[in-house]
One Martini backbone bead per residue (centre of mass of N, CA, C, O) as a GRO file, in nm:
protein
   87
    1UNK     BB    1  -3.869   3.346  -0.478
    2UNK     BB    2  -3.583   3.217  -0.367
    3UNK     BB    3  -3.264   3.212  -0.303
    4UNK     BB    4  -3.002   3.052  -0.340
    5UNK     BB    5  -2.795   2.903  -0.180
    6UNK     BB    6  -2.487   2.828  -0.101
    7UNK     BB    7  -2.249   2.661  -0.198
    8UNK     BB    8  -1.984   2.481  -0.253
    9UNK     BB    9  -1.697   2.518  -0.377
   10UNK     BB   10  -1.521   2.492  -0.622
   11UNK     BB   11  -1.443   2.179  -0.813
   12UNK     BB   12  -1.229   2.007  -0.978
   13UNK     BB   13  -1.294   1.781  -1.191
   14UNK     BB   14  -0.982   1.717  -1.193
   15UNK     BB   15  -0.834   1.506  -0.916
   16UNK     BB   16  -0.503   1.418  -0.960
   17UNK     BB   17  -0.268   1.288  -0.775
   18UNK     BB   18  -0.004   1.240  -0.702
   19UNK     BB   19   0.257   1.065  -0.579
   20UNK     BB   20   0.352   0.811  -0.396
   21UNK     BB   21   0.493   0.831  -0.027
   22UNK     BB   22   0.709   0.667   0.144
   23UNK     BB   23   0.802   0.604   0.473
   24UNK     BB   24   1.158   0.499   0.572
   25UNK     BB   25   1.364   0.272   0.727
   26UNK     BB   26   1.680   0.156   0.841
   27UNK     BB   27   1.840  -0.049   1.066
   28UNK     BB   28   2.110  -0.039   0.993
   29UNK     BB   29   2.164   0.282   0.954
   30UNK     BB   30   1.902   0.463   1.004
   31UNK     BB   31   1.765   0.578   0.801
   32UNK     BB   32   1.567   0.828   0.627
   33UNK     BB   33   1.307   0.792   0.373
   34UNK     BB   34   1.178   0.809   0.067
   35UNK     BB   35   0.945   0.611  -0.146
   36UNK     BB   36   0.812   0.457  -0.386
   37UNK     BB   37   0.610   0.209  -0.525
   38UNK     BB   38   0.871   0.081  -0.685
   39UNK     BB   39   1.066   0.050  -0.430
   40UNK     BB   40   0.822  -0.181  -0.332
   41UNK     BB   41   0.732  -0.460  -0.174
   42UNK     BB   42   0.463  -0.707  -0.129
   43UNK     BB   43   0.384  -0.981   0.082
   44UNK     BB   44   0.097  -1.227   0.080
   45UNK     BB   45  -0.004  -1.451   0.314
   46UNK     BB   46  -0.120  -1.679   0.570
   47UNK     BB   47   0.048  -1.503   0.754
   48UNK     BB   48   0.217  -1.292   0.933
   49UNK     BB   49   0.522  -1.390   0.854
   50UNK     BB   50   0.411  -1.381   0.522
   51UNK     BB   51   0.395  -1.072   0.577
   52UNK     BB   52   0.544  -0.809   0.369
   53UNK     BB   53   0.782  -0.575   0.344
   54UNK     BB   54   1.026  -0.442   0.068
   55UNK     BB   55   1.387  -0.313   0.048
   56UNK     BB   56   1.624  -0.077  -0.060
   57UNK     BB   57   1.877   0.078   0.060
   58UNK     BB   58   1.981   0.369  -0.052
   59UNK     BB   59   2.235   0.427   0.141
   60UNK     BB   60   2.354   0.115   0.173
   61UNK     BB   61   2.210  -0.155   0.048
   62UNK     BB   62   1.991  -0.294   0.231
   63UNK     BB   63   1.821  -0.538   0.283
   64UNK     BB   64   1.446  -0.491   0.368
   65UNK     BB   65   1.241  -0.626   0.603
   66UNK     BB   66   0.881  -0.641   0.690
   67UNK     BB   67   0.613  -0.617   0.874
   68UNK     BB   68   0.244  -0.641   0.757
   69UNK     BB   69  -0.021  -0.535   0.825
   70UNK     BB   70  -0.325  -0.436   0.758
   71UNK     BB   71  -0.265  -0.102   0.721
   72UNK     BB   72  -0.033  -0.155   0.534
   73UNK     BB   73  -0.143  -0.302   0.307
   74UNK     BB   74  -0.369  -0.091   0.247
   75UNK     BB   75  -0.161   0.123   0.168
   76UNK     BB   76  -0.003   0.017  -0.046
   77UNK     BB   77  -0.216  -0.071  -0.251
   78UNK     BB   78  -0.327   0.207  -0.259
   79UNK     BB   79  -0.010   0.305  -0.376
   80UNK     BB   80   0.081   0.080  -0.594
   81UNK     BB   81   0.207  -0.188  -0.470
   82UNK     BB   82   0.359  -0.460  -0.550
   83UNK     BB   83   0.188  -0.779  -0.534
   84UNK     BB   84   0.216  -1.078  -0.347
   85UNK     BB   85   0.078  -1.391  -0.368
   86UNK     BB   86   0.018  -1.649  -0.111
   87UNK     BB   87  -0.075  -1.962   0.002
   0.00000   0.00000   0.00000
């Protein structure tokens, strides 16, 4: 019998990732900060104009709305951001 080659290192059975934080910036006060999924809202519409994410700036309180392309939509939905789909 030949010896068993070494395998990959032991990986824990449960690898639950921590909470997701998204980096955002406010166009009004120019502050940069991290927001959790609960602080963001994603609206997916029928066009680029109606697909966006929004949040309230924790520094100045401004309501911020930014366009969301395919990659942003993928990241936000994968990170647990609440999503509204409109037709």
